[in-house]
């Protein structure tokens, strides 16, 4: 059976631009799929097709067991959506914004008011609850928009780069909110350019580039594709670099990379912390002073670069998806 979010062969073009080129997704109920890719990769277009805001040119999709094209109204009643930009009414207070959303979902006035109060507390907006949204900072508007998406606790959530514009404290707060949602059974599709965010939150990650899913797996599975661990050493004296390279070659499982200007040497290894201790001892025996040494696991930045040939955060001059 398809998951709570399912897409097969989604294609969407804008003029000569093929924003989606056959996207396939399957998100099991109660899990988080991180949709990872740069601006212009097709992440937002995918979300808009799945949430009925855009009609795909071809392909099919289901959300919460409902066909997106055949039953759009029912799909909308089953989802929550937080887009890239805060969609709040500037002339209503924070409290009024949330109560309005609740009443649009046909909650009673009393229930909408109570839910608004809960969310204002949860998103640290209680002190500004009765100020108009136009007086809010960008980060506060973002948090209010996210709160609005959660008014009815939908079974399926879409968050399109939800932490853009948030400071580290509020980003961590939102991560905790997401974990609570998922632990309660919510299914989430999360688009992000923050590789740490995908690593931290997602059960599974789909890497998107040029409108296609080019890789899929857990964070560890994707990292394994880059070749595993590596030791990085920064030598104190440049004249010791060749001797240090000779030592690392004896422990390494591949070619040693040398960055002369940084006095840094890197070699792929297997053996973990025990091997690192042996390298340190050998460098000490040879009298080679070091400024830094570390065992590095591949990051999702490394994964994206190895898969696509370019870094993950590629912004156009407007900071929006190039395809749109």
CSV table of C-alpha atoms in Angstrom, one decimal, residues 67-300:
chain,number,residue,atom,x,y,z
A,67,UNK,CA,-6.0,11.3,-5.0
A,68,UNK,CA,-4.6,14.8,-5.2
A,69,UNK,CA,-6.2,15.5,-8.6
A,70,UNK,CA,-9.6,13.8,-8.1
A,71,UNK,CA,-10.2,14.9,-4.5
A,72,UNK,CA,-8.4,18.2,-3.9
A,73,UNK,CA,-10.9,19.5,-1.3
A,74,UNK,CA,-10.6,16.4,0.8
A,75,UNK,CA,-6.9,16.5,0.6
A,76,UNK,CA,-6.8,20.1,1.8
A,77,UNK,CA,-8.9,19.1,4.8
A,78,UNK,CA,-6.3,16.4,5.7
A,79,UNK,CA,-3.1,18.5,5.5
A,80,UNK,CA,-1.3,21.3,7.1
A,81,UNK,CA,1.1,23.5,5.0
A,82,UNK,CA,3.8,25.9,6.0
A,83,UNK,CA,5.3,27.6,2.9
A,84,UNK,CA,8.6,29.3,2.4
A,85,UNK,CA,7.2,32.7,3.3
A,86,UNK,CA,5.0,33.6,6.2
A,87,UNK,CA,1.3,33.8,5.1
A,88,UNK,CA,-0.2,35.9,7.9
A,89,UNK,CA,-2.7,38.8,7.9
A,90,UNK,CA,-0.7,41.8,8.9
A,91,UNK,CA,-3.7,43.7,10.2
A,92,UNK,CA,-4.8,41.0,12.6
A,93,UNK,CA,-3.2,40.2,15.9
A,94,UNK,CA,-1.3,37.0,16.4
A,95,UNK,CA,-4.2,35.6,18.4
A,96,UNK,CA,-6.7,36.7,15.8
A,97,UNK,CA,-4.7,35.1,13.0
A,98,UNK,CA,-4.8,31.7,14.7
A,99,UNK,CA,-8.4,32.0,15.7
A,100,UNK,CA,-9.4,32.8,12.1
A,101,UNK,CA,-7.6,29.7,10.9
A,102,UNK,CA,-9.4,27.6,13.5
A,103,UNK,CA,-12.8,28.9,12.5
A,104,UNK,CA,-12.0,28.4,8.8
A,105,UNK,CA,-11.6,24.7,9.7
A,106,UNK,CA,-15.0,25.0,11.3
A,107,UNK,CA,-13.9,24.9,14.9
A,108,UNK,CA,-16.1,26.5,17.4
A,109,UNK,CA,-15.1,30.0,18.5
A,110,UNK,CA,-14.3,28.8,22.0
A,111,UNK,CA,-12.2,25.9,20.7
A,112,UNK,CA,-10.4,28.1,18.2
A,113,UNK,CA,-9.6,30.6,21.0
A,114,UNK,CA,-8.3,27.9,23.3
A,115,UNK,CA,-6.1,26.3,20.5
A,116,UNK,CA,-4.7,29.8,19.6
A,117,UNK,CA,-3.7,30.3,23.2
A,118,UNK,CA,-1.9,26.9,23.3
A,119,UNK,CA,0.0,27.6,20.1
A,120,UNK,CA,1.0,31.1,21.2
A,121,UNK,CA,2.6,29.7,24.3
A,122,UNK,CA,4.2,26.9,22.4
A,123,UNK,CA,5.8,29.2,19.9
A,124,UNK,CA,6.9,31.8,22.4
A,125,UNK,CA,4.5,34.4,21.1
A,126,UNK,CA,2.2,34.8,24.1
A,127,UNK,CA,3.7,38.2,25.0
A,128,UNK,CA,2.9,39.5,21.5
A,129,UNK,CA,-0.4,37.7,21.1
A,130,UNK,CA,-2.5,40.9,21.0
A,131,UNK,CA,-0.2,43.0,18.8
A,132,UNK,CA,-0.9,43.2,15.1
A,133,UNK,CA,1.3,40.9,12.9
A,134,UNK,CA,2.7,43.9,11.0
A,135,UNK,CA,4.6,44.8,14.2
A,136,UNK,CA,6.3,41.4,14.3
A,137,UNK,CA,9.8,40.7,13.3
A,138,UNK,CA,10.5,38.3,10.4
A,139,UNK,CA,11.2,35.5,12.8
A,140,UNK,CA,8.1,36.1,14.8
A,141,UNK,CA,6.0,36.1,11.6
A,142,UNK,CA,7.6,32.8,10.6
A,143,UNK,CA,6.7,31.2,14.0
A,144,UNK,CA,3.1,32.5,13.7
A,145,UNK,CA,2.8,31.0,10.2
A,146,UNK,CA,4.0,27.7,11.5
A,147,UNK,CA,1.6,27.8,14.4
A,148,UNK,CA,-1.2,28.5,12.0
A,149,UNK,CA,-0.3,25.3,10.1
A,150,UNK,CA,-0.8,23.3,13.3
A,151,UNK,CA,-4.1,24.7,14.5
A,152,UNK,CA,-6.0,21.5,13.6
A,153,UNK,CA,-3.2,18.9,14.1
A,154,UNK,CA,-3.5,17.5,10.6
A,155,UNK,CA,-2.4,13.8,10.0
A,156,UNK,CA,-0.1,15.0,7.1
A,157,UNK,CA,2.1,18.0,7.3
A,158,UNK,CA,4.2,19.8,4.6
A,159,UNK,CA,6.9,22.2,5.7
A,160,UNK,CA,8.7,24.0,3.0
A,161,UNK,CA,12.0,25.3,4.4
A,162,UNK,CA,10.3,26.0,7.8
A,163,UNK,CA,13.3,27.3,9.7
A,164,UNK,CA,14.5,29.8,7.1
A,165,UNK,CA,15.0,33.1,8.9
A,166,UNK,CA,14.9,31.6,12.4
A,167,UNK,CA,17.7,32.1,14.9
A,168,UNK,CA,19.4,28.9,16.3
A,169,UNK,CA,17.2,29.0,19.5
A,170,UNK,CA,14.0,29.1,17.6
A,171,UNK,CA,15.2,26.6,15.1
A,172,UNK,CA,15.9,24.1,17.9
A,173,UNK,CA,12.4,24.9,19.3
A,174,UNK,CA,10.8,24.1,16.0
A,175,UNK,CA,12.8,20.8,15.8
A,176,UNK,CA,11.3,19.8,19.1
A,177,UNK,CA,7.8,20.7,17.9
A,178,UNK,CA,8.3,18.5,14.8
A,179,UNK,CA,9.5,15.6,16.9
A,180,UNK,CA,6.4,15.9,19.1
A,181,UNK,CA,4.1,15.9,16.0
A,182,UNK,CA,5.7,12.9,14.5
A,183,UNK,CA,5.7,11.0,17.8
A,184,UNK,CA,2.0,11.6,17.8
A,185,UNK,CA,1.6,9.9,14.4
A,186,UNK,CA,1.8,12.9,12.0
A,187,UNK,CA,3.5,12.2,8.7
A,188,UNK,CA,5.8,15.1,7.5
A,189,UNK,CA,7.4,16.0,4.3
A,190,UNK,CA,10.1,18.5,5.1
A,191,UNK,CA,12.0,20.4,2.4
A,192,UNK,CA,15.3,22.0,3.5
A,193,UNK,CA,18.6,23.3,2.4
A,194,UNK,CA,20.0,22.9,6.0
A,195,UNK,CA,21.8,19.6,5.8
A,196,UNK,CA,22.0,19.5,9.6
A,197,UNK,CA,18.2,19.7,9.7
A,198,UNK,CA,17.7,16.8,7.4
A,199,UNK,CA,20.3,14.8,9.3
A,200,UNK,CA,18.6,15.6,12.7
A,201,UNK,CA,15.0,15.2,11.8
A,202,UNK,CA,14.4,12.9,8.9
A,203,UNK,CA,13.9,9.1,9.0
A,204,UNK,CA,14.6,9.1,5.3
A,205,UNK,CA,16.1,11.6,2.9
A,206,UNK,CA,15.5,12.1,-0.8
A,207,UNK,CA,18.1,14.1,-2.6
A,208,UNK,CA,16.6,16.2,-5.4
A,209,UNK,CA,18.5,17.9,-8.2
A,210,UNK,CA,17.1,19.3,-11.5
A,211,UNK,CA,13.6,18.0,-10.9
A,212,UNK,CA,14.6,14.4,-10.2
A,213,UNK,CA,15.2,12.3,-7.1
A,214,UNK,CA,18.8,11.3,-7.5
A,215,UNK,CA,19.3,9.4,-4.3
A,216,UNK,CA,17.2,8.0,-1.4
A,217,UNK,CA,18.1,6.5,2.0
A,218,UNK,CA,18.8,7.2,5.6
A,219,UNK,CA,21.4,9.7,6.6
A,220,UNK,CA,23.9,7.0,7.4
A,221,UNK,CA,23.2,5.2,4.1
A,222,UNK,CA,23.8,8.3,2.1
A,223,UNK,CA,27.0,9.1,4.0
A,224,UNK,CA,28.3,5.7,3.3
A,225,UNK,CA,28.2,6.4,-0.4
A,226,UNK,CA,31.0,8.9,0.0
A,227,UNK,CA,33.5,6.4,1.2
A,228,UNK,CA,33.4,6.4,5.0
A,229,UNK,CA,35.7,8.0,7.6
A,230,UNK,CA,38.8,10.1,7.1
A,231,UNK,CA,41.5,11.4,9.2
A,232,UNK,CA,42.4,15.1,8.9
A,233,UNK,CA,45.7,16.4,10.3
A,234,UNK,CA,47.0,20.0,10.4
A,235,UNK,CA,50.8,20.1,10.7
A,236,UNK,CA,52.3,22.9,12.7
A,237,UNK,CA,55.4,23.3,10.5
A,238,UNK,CA,55.1,23.2,6.7
A,239,UNK,CA,58.5,21.3,6.3
A,240,UNK,CA,57.0,18.4,8.2
A,241,UNK,CA,54.2,17.8,5.7
A,242,UNK,CA,55.9,15.2,3.6
A,243,UNK,CA,56.9,13.2,6.6
A,244,UNK,CA,53.3,13.4,7.9
A,245,UNK,CA,51.9,12.4,4.5
A,246,UNK,CA,54.2,9.3,4.6
A,247,UNK,CA,52.8,8.3,8.0
A,248,UNK,CA,49.2,8.8,7.0
A,249,UNK,CA,49.8,6.7,3.8
A,250,UNK,CA,50.8,3.8,6.0
A,251,UNK,CA,47.5,3.9,7.8
A,252,UNK,CA,45.2,5.0,5.1
A,253,UNK,CA,42.9,3.1,2.7
A,254,UNK,CA,43.3,5.5,-0.2
A,255,UNK,CA,45.2,8.5,-1.6
A,256,UNK,CA,46.3,11.2,0.9
A,257,UNK,CA,45.0,14.7,-0.1
A,258,UNK,CA,47.4,17.6,0.7
A,259,UNK,CA,46.3,21.2,1.1
A,260,UNK,CA,49.6,23.1,1.2
A,261,UNK,CA,48.2,26.5,2.0
A,262,UNK,CA,46.4,25.1,5.1
A,263,UNK,CA,49.1,22.6,6.1
A,264,UNK,CA,46.3,20.0,6.1
A,265,UNK,CA,46.5,16.4,5.1
A,266,UNK,CA,43.4,14.1,4.7
A,267,UNK,CA,43.3,10.3,4.2
A,268,UNK,CA,40.4,7.8,4.1
A,269,UNK,CA,40.6,5.2,6.8
A,270,UNK,CA,38.9,2.4,8.6
A,271,UNK,CA,39.4,1.7,12.2
A,272,UNK,CA,37.8,4.6,14.0
A,273,UNK,CA,39.2,6.1,17.2
A,274,UNK,CA,41.7,3.3,17.9
A,275,UNK,CA,43.4,4.1,14.6
A,276,UNK,CA,43.4,7.8,15.4
A,277,UNK,CA,45.3,7.1,18.6
A,278,UNK,CA,47.9,5.0,16.7
A,279,UNK,CA,48.4,7.9,14.2
A,280,UNK,CA,48.9,10.4,17.0
A,281,UNK,CA,51.6,8.1,18.6
A,282,UNK,CA,53.5,7.7,15.4
A,283,UNK,CA,53.5,11.4,14.7
A,284,UNK,CA,54.8,12.0,18.2
A,285,UNK,CA,57.5,9.4,17.8
A,286,UNK,CA,58.7,11.2,14.6
A,287,UNK,CA,58.7,14.5,16.3
A,288,UNK,CA,55.9,16.0,14.1
A,289,UNK,CA,54.0,18.7,15.9
A,290,UNK,CA,50.4,19.1,14.9
A,291,UNK,CA,47.9,21.9,15.4
A,292,UNK,CA,44.8,19.8,14.9
A,293,UNK,CA,43.8,16.2,14.2
A,294,UNK,CA,40.4,14.6,13.9
A,295,UNK,CA,38.4,11.6,12.7
A,296,UNK,CA,35.7,13.0,10.4
A,297,UNK,CA,32.6,11.2,9.2
A,298,UNK,CA,31.2,12.4,5.9
A,299,UNK,CA,28.6,15.1,6.2
A,300,UNK,CA,25.5,15.5,4.1
